[in-house]
Amino acid sequence: MTTTSVSSWLDEITMAQLERNPYPIYERLRDEAPLAYIPVLGAYVASTYEVCKEVAAGADFQGYIPKTGARIFGYPAIIGSNGELHKDLRGMIDPGLQPKQVDRYIDDLVRPIARHYIEQFENDGQADLVAQFCEPVSVRAVGDYLGFKDVSSEKLREWFHKLSQSFSNVAVDSNGDFANPDGFVPADEAKAEIKAVVEPLLDKWTVEPDDSAISHWLHDGMPEGQVRDREYIYPTIIALILGALQEPAHALAATLAGLFTKPEQLEAVIDEPGLIPRAISEGIRWTSPIWSATARENIRDTTVAGVQLPAGSVVMLSYGSANHDHSLFNAPSEYDLTRPPLPHLAFGAGRHGCAGVYFANNACRIALEELFEAIPNLESDQDRINFTGWAFRGPDSLHSKWEV
Ligand code: 261
């Protein structure tokens, strides 16, 4: 029976394989089972462009927070909320992220930050651009926007790494319980530190609002003299310390890694900075930062890709695989700036699509404009770039060099 042979290889998929290199497994999933139940995940995965889109934006589905996210963030984190609750939380975080608003502050926010970190290494002739550029610029830009101006970039990096590590601790045993409960220790450590830093900030913003995003979250839309309950906004703060601080760094690093695979395309982008937005778009298509970290559940019995899903089934959206779908992208595993700019799913789709698209694209653009202007003879100094991650994915390091 074919179902037996299909399920046998699915049973053998391990988290270690998915974290190291999910692409061979997903190539087979897209061919044979675009919606498949994966025992180690305790959930279905959607692997093709069409199925990801159908699940992400379909009327039978609603937002669902992956179990590790619920464990780490608590309730009500924005990524797992629905209905009026989700409407209120999006209404809280969206205003400062609207293009018209972002255009007002993004250049003054990001350009000096990028300049600052570039100055630390531009005369060295070499750097690891992940640790010295992508991550510090990402956490400083988003961290300052949120209101963490007085938290060091080292601390912000440590926080997102610990939260991300625990969020990725998704393996479950045959009872559906976490296979590695100790995997939540890093997140619990980070959360204790975050709480110690955020509580006094919330105290301050309650009586002395300022222009930081979280101060606005407390006050905006509330009756005079009232603020939103901090327990209500706290899970969303933690979710953003993970996703919003980490992903622009992954986007920058994926773009640079992709350009390093095509030195002539890197040169073209450095010569013509107008190509940077295209380079970023292809970078996050090629290695999608939120590779498989978001999910939906169906609110009624439904059938997708021929698979019957009883109400309440969980489907992980493997956007990193959808963005390698042969039916849309020719030679998808190649970074290629010159491919037709088709829409990809790196920012998701539907009601739970990324709120920070415009901020992230522009922050990354400005950071790369500054990097390429300062170091026009940038090249890779690494034979092989190593990528890690299934939930979130990006290069581990980008050792680079240039003549000074
Ligand atoms: C800001 C978005 O953050 C996330 C997105 C997807 C999964 C986990 C996150 O913290």
CSV table of C-alpha atoms and ligand atoms in Angstrom, one decimal:
chain,number,residue,atom,x,y,z
A,1,MET,CA,0.0,0.0,0.0
A,2,THR,CA,1.4,3.3,-0.9
A,3,THR,CA,0.2,5.0,2.2
A,4,THR,CA,2.3,2.6,4.3
A,5,SER,CA,5.5,3.4,2.3
A,6,VAL,CA,4.7,7.2,2.5
A,7,SER,CA,4.1,7.1,6.3
A,8,SER,CA,7.2,5.0,6.9
A,9,TRP,CA,9.6,7.7,5.7
A,10,LEU,CA,7.7,10.4,7.5
A,11,ASP,CA,8.0,8.5,10.7
A,12,GLU,CA,11.7,8.6,10.4
A,13,ILE,CA,12.2,12.3,10.0
A,14,THR,CA,14.2,13.7,12.9
A,15,MET,CA,14.5,17.3,14.2
A,16,ALA,CA,18.3,17.1,13.8
A,17,GLN,CA,17.8,16.4,10.0
A,18,LEU,CA,15.3,19.3,9.7
A,19,GLU,CA,17.5,21.7,11.6
A,20,ARG,CA,20.6,20.9,9.6
A,21,ASN,CA,19.1,20.7,6.1
A,22,PRO,CA,15.4,20.5,5.6
A,23,TYR,CA,15.5,20.9,1.8
A,24,PRO,CA,15.9,17.3,0.7
A,25,ILE,CA,13.1,16.1,3.0
A,26,TYR,CA,10.9,19.0,1.8
A,27,GLU,CA,11.6,18.4,-1.9
A,28,ARG,CA,10.2,14.9,-1.4
A,29,LEU,CA,7.2,16.3,0.6
A,30,ARG,CA,6.4,18.8,-2.1
A,31,ASP,CA,6.4,15.9,-4.7
A,32,GLU,CA,4.6,13.3,-2.7
A,33,ALA,CA,2.7,14.8,0.2
A,34,PRO,CA,2.3,18.6,0.1
A,35,LEU,CA,0.2,18.4,3.3
A,36,ALA,CA,1.7,15.7,5.5
A,37,TYR,CA,1.5,14.6,9.1
A,38,ILE,CA,5.0,14.5,10.6
A,39,PRO,CA,5.1,12.5,13.9
A,40,VAL,CA,8.2,14.2,15.4
A,41,LEU,CA,6.4,17.5,15.0
A,42,GLY,CA,3.0,16.2,16.2
A,43,ALA,CA,1.5,18.3,13.4
A,44,TYR,CA,1.0,18.6,9.7
A,45,VAL,CA,3.3,20.6,7.5
A,46,ALA,CA,2.3,22.5,4.4
A,47,SER,CA,5.3,22.4,2.0
A,48,THR,CA,4.2,23.8,-1.4
A,49,TYR,CA,3.5,27.4,-2.3
A,50,GLU,CA,-0.2,26.7,-3.1
A,51,VAL,CA,-0.9,24.7,0.0
A,52,CYS,CA,0.9,27.2,2.3
A,53,LYS,CA,-1.1,30.0,0.8
A,54,GLU,CA,-4.4,28.1,1.0
A,55,VAL,CA,-3.8,27.3,4.7
A,56,ALA,CA,-2.4,30.7,5.7
A,57,ALA,CA,-5.2,32.7,4.1
A,58,GLY,CA,-8.0,30.2,4.0
A,59,ALA,CA,-11.4,30.8,5.6
A,60,ASP,CA,-11.4,27.4,7.3
A,61,PHE,CA,-8.2,28.3,9.2
A,62,GLN,CA,-7.3,30.6,12.1
A,63,GLY,CA,-4.0,31.6,13.8
A,64,TYR,CA,-2.4,29.0,16.0
A,65,ILE,CA,0.6,29.4,18.2
A,66,PRO,CA,3.1,26.5,17.9
A,67,LYS,CA,3.2,24.7,21.3
A,68,THR,CA,6.7,25.9,22.1
A,69,GLY,CA,5.6,29.5,21.5
A,70,ALA,CA,2.6,29.1,23.8
A,71,ARG,CA,5.0,27.6,26.4
A,72,ILE,CA,7.5,30.5,26.1
A,73,PHE,CA,5.3,33.6,25.4
A,74,GLY,CA,2.2,32.7,27.5
A,75,TYR,CA,-1.2,34.0,26.6
A,76,PRO,CA,-2.2,36.1,24.6
A,77,ALA,CA,0.7,36.4,22.2
A,78,ILE,CA,-0.3,38.1,18.9
A,79,ILE,CA,0.8,35.2,16.7
A,80,GLY,CA,-1.7,32.8,18.2
A,81,SER,CA,-4.6,35.1,18.8
A,82,ASN,CA,-7.8,35.4,16.8
A,83,GLY,CA,-11.0,37.4,16.4
A,84,GLU,CA,-11.4,40.6,18.5
A,85,LEU,CA,-8.3,39.8,20.6
A,86,HIS,CA,-6.2,39.6,17.5
A,87,LYS,CA,-7.8,42.8,16.1
A,88,ASP,CA,-6.9,44.7,19.2
A,89,LEU,CA,-3.3,43.4,19.3
A,90,ARG,CA,-2.8,44.2,15.6
A,91,GLY,CA,-4.4,47.6,16.2
A,92,MET,CA,-1.9,48.1,19.0
A,93,ILE,CA,1.3,47.2,17.0
A,94,ASP,CA,0.3,48.2,13.4
A,95,PRO,CA,0.2,52.0,13.6
A,96,GLY,CA,3.9,52.6,14.1
A,97,LEU,CA,4.7,50.1,11.3
A,98,GLN,CA,2.6,51.7,8.6
A,99,PRO,CA,4.7,52.8,5.6
A,100,LYS,CA,3.8,56.4,6.1
A,101,GLN,CA,5.1,56.3,9.7
A,102,VAL,CA,8.1,54.1,8.9
A,103,ASP,CA,9.2,56.6,6.2
A,104,ARG,CA,9.3,59.3,8.8
A,105,TYR,CA,11.8,57.6,11.2
A,106,ILE,CA,13.5,54.7,9.5
A,107,ASP,CA,16.5,56.5,7.9
A,108,ASP,CA,17.3,58.5,11.1
A,109,LEU,CA,17.0,55.3,13.1
A,110,VAL,CA,18.9,52.8,11.1
A,111,ARG,CA,21.6,54.7,9.2
A,112,PRO,CA,23.5,55.9,12.3
A,113,ILE,CA,23.3,52.4,13.8
A,114,ALA,CA,24.7,50.8,10.6
A,115,ARG,CA,27.4,53.4,10.5
A,116,HIS,CA,28.3,52.8,14.1
A,117,TYR,CA,28.8,49.0,13.7
A,118,ILE,CA,30.6,49.4,10.4
A,119,GLU,CA,33.1,51.8,12.0
A,120,GLN,CA,34.0,49.1,14.5
A,121,PHE,CA,35.4,46.8,11.8
A,122,GLU,CA,35.8,48.6,8.5
A,123,ASN,CA,39.6,49.1,9.0
A,124,ASP,CA,40.2,45.5,10.0
A,125,GLY,CA,39.9,44.1,6.5
A,126,GLN,CA,37.8,41.2,7.8
A,127,ALA,CA,34.8,40.5,9.9
A,128,ASP,CA,32.1,37.9,10.7
A,129,LEU,CA,29.2,39.9,9.3
A,130,VAL,CA,26.6,37.9,11.2
A,131,ALA,CA,28.0,38.6,14.7
A,132,GLN,CA,29.5,42.1,13.9
A,133,PHE,CA,26.9,43.6,11.5
A,134,CYS,CA,23.7,41.7,10.8
A,135,GLU,CA,22.7,40.9,14.4
A,136,PRO,CA,23.9,44.1,16.1
A,137,VAL,CA,22.2,46.3,13.5
A,138,SER,CA,19.0,44.3,13.7
A,139,VAL,CA,18.6,44.3,17.5
A,140,ARG,CA,19.7,47.9,17.8
A,141,ALA,CA,17.2,49.1,15.2
A,142,VAL,CA,14.2,47.1,16.3
A,143,GLY,CA,15.3,47.3,20.0
A,144,ASP,CA,15.5,51.1,19.9
A,145,TYR,CA,12.1,51.3,18.1
A,146,LEU,CA,10.5,49.2,20.8
A,147,GLY,CA,12.0,51.1,23.7
A,148,PHE,CA,15.1,49.1,24.7
A,149,LYS,CA,17.6,51.9,24.1
A,150,ASP,CA,19.4,51.3,27.3
A,151,VAL,CA,19.8,47.5,26.8
A,152,SER,CA,23.1,46.5,25.2
A,153,SER,CA,23.1,44.9,21.8
A,154,GLU,CA,25.0,42.0,23.3
A,155,LYS,CA,22.1,41.4,25.8
A,156,LEU,CA,19.4,41.8,23.1
A,157,ARG,CA,21.3,39.3,20.9
A,158,GLU,CA,21.6,36.8,23.8
A,159,TRP,CA,17.9,37.2,24.5
A,160,PHE,CA,16.7,36.4,21.0
A,161,HIS,CA,19.1,33.5,20.6
A,162,LYS,CA,17.9,31.9,23.8
A,163,LEU,CA,14.2,32.5,23.0
A,164,SER,CA,14.8,31.2,19.4
A,165,GLN,CA,16.7,28.1,20.7
A,166,SER,CA,13.8,27.2,23.0
A,167,PHE,CA,11.1,28.0,20.4
A,168,SER,CA,12.8,25.5,18.1
A,169,ASN,CA,12.6,22.8,20.8
A,170,VAL,CA,9.5,21.4,19.0
A,171,ALA,CA,10.1,17.6,19.1
A,172,VAL,CA,7.3,15.7,20.8
A,173,ASP,CA,7.2,12.0,21.9
A,174,SER,CA,4.4,9.6,21.0
A,175,ASN,CA,2.2,11.0,23.7
A,176,GLY,CA,2.5,14.5,22.2
A,177,ASP,CA,4.6,15.7,25.2
A,178,PHE,CA,7.8,17.7,24.7
A,179,ALA,CA,10.6,15.2,24.0
A,180,ASN,CA,13.3,17.6,25.6
A,181,PRO,CA,11.7,19.6,28.4
A,182,ASP,CA,15.2,21.0,29.4
A,183,GLY,CA,15.2,22.8,26.0
A,184,PHE,CA,13.1,25.5,27.7
A,185,VAL,CA,15.8,26.5,30.2
A,186,PRO,CA,17.4,29.1,27.8
A,187,ALA,CA,14.0,30.8,27.2
A,188,ASP,CA,13.2,30.8,30.9
A,189,GLU,CA,16.6,32.4,31.7
A,190,ALA,CA,16.1,35.1,29.1
A,191,LYS,CA,12.5,35.7,30.2
A,192,ALA,CA,13.6,36.3,33.8
A,193,GLU,CA,16.2,38.9,32.6
A,194,ILE,CA,13.7,40.5,30.3
A,195,LYS,CA,11.1,40.8,33.1
A,196,ALA,CA,13.7,42.5,35.3
A,197,VAL,CA,14.4,45.0,32.6
A,198,VAL,CA,10.9,45.5,31.2
A,199,GLU,CA,9.0,45.9,34.5
A,200,PRO,CA,10.7,49.2,35.4
A,201,LEU,CA,10.3,50.4,31.8
A,202,LEU,CA,6.6,49.8,31.9
A,203,ASP,CA,6.4,51.6,35.3
A,204,LYS,CA,8.2,54.6,33.7
A,205,TRP,CA,6.1,54.6,30.5
A,206,THR,CA,2.9,54.4,32.5
A,207,VAL,CA,3.5,57.8,34.1
A,208,GLU,CA,5.9,59.2,31.5
A,209,PRO,CA,4.9,58.2,28.0
A,210,ASP,CA,7.5,58.6,25.3
A,211,ASP,CA,7.8,57.8,21.6
A,212,SER,CA,8.9,54.2,21.9
A,213,ALA,CA,6.6,51.6,20.4
A,214,ILE,CA,5.8,49.9,23.7
A,215,SER,CA,5.0,53.1,25.4
A,216,HIS,CA,2.4,53.6,22.6
A,217,TRP,CA,1.1,50.1,23.2
A,218,LEU,CA,0.4,51.0,26.8
A,219,HIS,CA,-1.4,54.2,26.0
A,220,ASP,CA,-2.8,54.4,22.5
A,221,GLY,CA,-6.6,54.0,22.2
A,222,MET,CA,-7.0,53.8,25.9
A,223,PRO,CA,-9.3,56.2,27.9
A,224,GLU,CA,-7.5,59.1,29.5
A,225,GLY,CA,-5.6,58.0,32.6
A,226,GLN,CA,-5.7,54.3,31.7
A,227,VAL,CA,-3.1,52.0,30.2
A,228,ARG,CA,-3.3,48.5,28.8
A,229,ASP,CA,-2.7,45.8,31.3
A,230,ARG,CA,0.9,44.8,31.2
A,231,GLU,CA,0.1,41.1,31.5
A,232,TYR,CA,-2.0,41.6,28.3
A,233,ILE,CA,0.9,43.1,26.3
A,234,TYR,CA,3.7,41.0,27.8
A,235,PRO,CA,3.4,37.9,25.7
A,236,THR,CA,3.6,40.0,22.5
A,237,ILE,CA,6.6,41.8,23.9
A,238,ILE,CA,8.4,38.5,24.3
A,239,ALA,CA,7.3,37.3,20.8
A,240,LEU,CA,8.8,40.4,19.3
A,241,ILE,CA,12.0,40.1,21.3
A,242,LEU,CA,12.3,36.8,19.5
A,243,GLY,CA,11.0,37.3,16.0
A,244,ALA,CA,11.4,41.0,15.4
A,245,LEU,CA,14.9,41.3,16.8
A,246,GLN,CA,16.1,38.1,15.1
A,247,GLU,CA,14.6,38.2,11.6
A,248,PRO,CA,16.0,41.3,10.1
A,249,ALA,CA,19.4,39.8,11.0
A,250,HIS,CA,18.6,36.6,9.2
A,251,ALA,CA,17.3,38.6,6.2
A,252,LEU,CA,20.5,40.6,6.0
A,253,ALA,CA,22.7,37.5,6.4
A,254,ALA,CA,20.7,35.5,3.9
A,255,THR,CA,21.0,38.3,1.3
A,256,LEU,CA,24.8,38.6,1.9
A,257,ALA,CA,25.2,34.8,1.8
A,258,GLY,CA,23.2,34.6,-1.5
A,259,LEU,CA,25.2,37.4,-3.1
A,260,PHE,CA,28.5,35.7,-2.0
A,261,THR,CA,27.4,32.7,-4.2
A,262,LYS,CA,27.3,35.0,-7.2
A,263,PRO,CA,30.2,37.5,-7.0
A,264,GLU,CA,29.2,39.2,-10.2
A,265,GLN,CA,25.7,39.9,-8.7
A,266,LEU,CA,27.3,41.2,-5.5
A,267,GLU,CA,29.4,43.5,-7.7
A,268,ALA,CA,26.3,44.6,-9.6
A,269,VAL,CA,24.5,45.5,-6.4
A,270,ILE,CA,27.4,47.4,-5.0
A,271,ASP,CA,27.7,49.4,-8.3
A,272,GLU,CA,23.9,50.0,-8.3
A,273,PRO,CA,22.4,50.4,-4.8
A,274,GLY,CA,19.0,50.6,-6.4
A,275,LEU,CA,19.2,46.8,-6.8
A,276,ILE,CA,19.4,46.3,-3.0
A,277,PRO,CA,15.6,45.8,-2.4
A,278,ARG,CA,15.6,43.2,-5.2
A,279,ALA,CA,18.7,41.5,-3.6
A,280,ILE,CA,16.9,41.4,-0.2
A,281,SER,CA,13.7,40.0,-1.7
A,282,GLU,CA,15.6,37.2,-3.4
A,283,GLY,CA,17.7,36.6,-0.2
A,284,ILE,CA,14.6,35.9,1.9
A,285,ARG,CA,13.0,33.8,-0.9
A,286,TRP,CA,16.2,31.8,-1.1
A,287,THR,CA,16.7,31.3,2.7
A,288,SER,CA,13.5,32.4,4.4
A,289,PRO,CA,14.2,33.6,8.0
A,290,ILE,CA,10.9,32.4,9.4
A,291,TRP,CA,11.3,29.0,7.7
A,292,SER,CA,8.7,27.0,9.5
A,293,ALA,CA,7.7,28.8,12.7
A,294,THR,CA,4.1,29.8,12.2
A,295,ALA,CA,1.0,27.7,12.0
A,296,ARG,CA,-2.8,27.6,11.6
A,297,GLU,CA,-5.6,25.3,12.9
A,298,ASN,CA,-8.8,24.6,11.0
A,299,ILE,CA,-12.0,25.8,12.7
A,300,ARG,CA,-14.1,23.1,11.0
A,301,ASP,CA,-13.5,19.8,9.2
A,302,THR,CA,-11.9,20.5,5.9
A,303,THR,CA,-9.9,18.8,3.1
A,304,VAL,CA,-6.7,20.3,1.8
A,305,ALA,CA,-4.5,18.8,-0.9
A,306,GLY,CA,-6.7,15.6,-0.7
A,307,VAL,CA,-6.0,15.2,3.0
A,308,GLN,CA,-9.0,15.3,5.4
A,309,LEU,CA,-8.3,17.4,8.4
A,310,PRO,CA,-10.7,17.1,11.4
A,311,ALA,CA,-11.4,20.4,13.0
A,312,GLY,CA,-8.6,21.5,15.3
A,313,SER,CA,-5.8,20.0,13.2
A,314,VAL,CA,-2.5,22.0,13.4
A,315,VAL,CA,-0.7,22.8,10.1
A,316,MET,CA,2.8,24.3,10.3
A,317,LEU,CA,3.5,26.7,7.4
A,318,SER,CA,6.9,25.8,5.9
A,319,TYR,CA,7.3,29.0,4.0
A,320,GLY,CA,11.0,28.3,3.5
A,321,SER,CA,9.9,25.2,1.4
A,322,ALA,CA,7.1,27.1,-0.4
A,323,ASN,CA,9.7,29.6,-1.5
A,324,HIS,CA,11.6,26.7,-3.2
A,325,ASP,CA,8.6,25.4,-5.1
A,326,HIS,CA,9.6,24.4,-8.6
A,327,SER,CA,6.2,25.2,-10.0
A,328,LEU,CA,6.9,28.9,-9.3
A,329,PHE,CA,10.7,29.3,-9.1
A,330,ASN,CA,13.1,28.0,-11.6
A,331,ALA,CA,16.2,26.4,-10.0
A,332,PRO,CA,14.9,27.5,-6.6
A,333,SER,CA,18.0,26.5,-4.6
A,334,GLU,CA,20.0,29.0,-6.5
A,335,TYR,CA,20.3,32.6,-5.3
A,336,ASP,CA,19.6,34.6,-8.5
A,337,LEU,CA,19.0,38.3,-8.5
A,338,THR,CA,17.9,38.2,-12.2
A,339,ARG,CA,15.0,35.8,-11.7
A,340,PRO,CA,11.6,37.3,-12.4
A,341,PRO,CA,10.4,39.0,-9.2
A,342,LEU,CA,7.5,36.7,-8.3
A,343,PRO,CA,5.9,37.2,-4.9
A,344,HIS,CA,7.3,34.9,-2.3
A,345,LEU,CA,5.9,33.9,1.1
A,346,ALA,CA,8.7,35.0,3.4
A,347,PHE,CA,6.4,37.4,5.1
A,348,GLY,CA,3.5,34.9,5.3
A,349,ALA,CA,0.0,35.6,4.1
A,350,GLY,CA,-3.5,36.3,5.4
A,351,ARG,CA,-4.5,38.0,8.6
A,352,HIS,CA,-1.4,36.8,10.4
A,353,GLY,CA,1.0,38.1,7.7
A,354,CYS,CA,4.0,39.9,9.0
A,355,ALA,CA,3.3,43.3,10.6
A,356,GLY,CA,6.8,44.5,10.1
A,357,VAL,CA,7.3,44.0,6.3
A,358,TYR,CA,7.9,47.6,5.5
A,359,PHE,CA,10.1,48.3,8.5
A,360,ALA,CA,12.2,45.2,7.9
A,361,ASN,CA,12.6,45.7,4.2
A,362,ASN,CA,13.7,49.3,4.7
A,363,ALA,CA,15.9,48.7,7.7
A,364,CYS,CA,17.7,46.0,5.7
A,365,ARG,CA,18.0,48.2,2.7
A,366,ILE,CA,19.6,51.1,4.7
A,367,ALA,CA,22.0,48.7,6.5
A,368,LEU,CA,23.2,47.2,3.1
A,369,GLU,CA,23.5,50.7,1.5
A,370,GLU,CA,25.8,51.7,4.3
A,371,LEU,CA,27.8,48.5,4.2
A,372,PHE,CA,28.4,48.5,0.5
A,373,GLU,CA,29.2,52.2,0.4
A,374,ALA,CA,31.8,51.7,3.2
A,375,ILE,CA,33.2,48.5,1.9
A,376,PRO,CA,32.8,48.3,-1.9
A,377,ASN,CA,35.4,45.5,-2.3
A,378,LEU,CA,33.7,43.1,0.1
A,379,GLU,CA,34.1,39.4,-0.5
A,380,SER,CA,33.5,36.1,1.3
A,381,ASP,CA,36.3,34.6,3.2
A,382,GLN,CA,34.6,31.3,3.8
A,383,ASP,CA,34.6,28.2,1.5
A,384,ARG,CA,31.3,27.0,2.7
A,385,ILE,CA,28.6,29.0,4.5
A,386,ASN,CA,26.8,26.9,7.1
A,387,PHE,CA,23.1,27.4,7.6
A,388,THR,CA,21.1,26.2,10.6
A,389,GLY,CA,17.5,26.0,11.6
A,390,TRP,CA,14.1,24.7,10.7
A,391,ALA,CA,11.7,27.0,12.5
A,392,PHE,CA,14.1,29.9,11.9
A,393,ARG,CA,16.9,29.6,9.4
A,394,GLY,CA,20.0,31.6,8.5
A,395,PRO,CA,23.8,31.5,8.1
A,396,ASP,CA,25.7,30.8,11.3
A,397,SER,CA,28.5,33.1,10.3
A,398,LEU,CA,29.7,35.1,7.3
A,399,HIS,CA,33.5,35.5,7.5
A,400,SER,CA,34.3,38.2,5.0
A,401,LYS,CA,37.3,40.2,3.9
A,402,TRP,CA,38.3,43.2,1.9
A,403,GLU,CA,41.4,45.3,1.0
A,404,VAL,CA,41.9,48.3,3.4
B,1,261,C1,7.5,39.2,15.6
B,1,261,C2,7.2,37.9,15.1
B,1,261,O1,7.7,37.0,16.0
B,1,261,C3,7.5,35.6,15.8
B,1,261,C4,7.1,35.2,14.6
B,1,261,C5,6.9,33.8,14.4
B,1,261,C6,7.3,33.0,15.4
B,1,261,C7,7.7,33.4,16.6
B,1,261,C8,7.9,34.8,16.8
B,1,261,O2,8.3,35.3,17.9
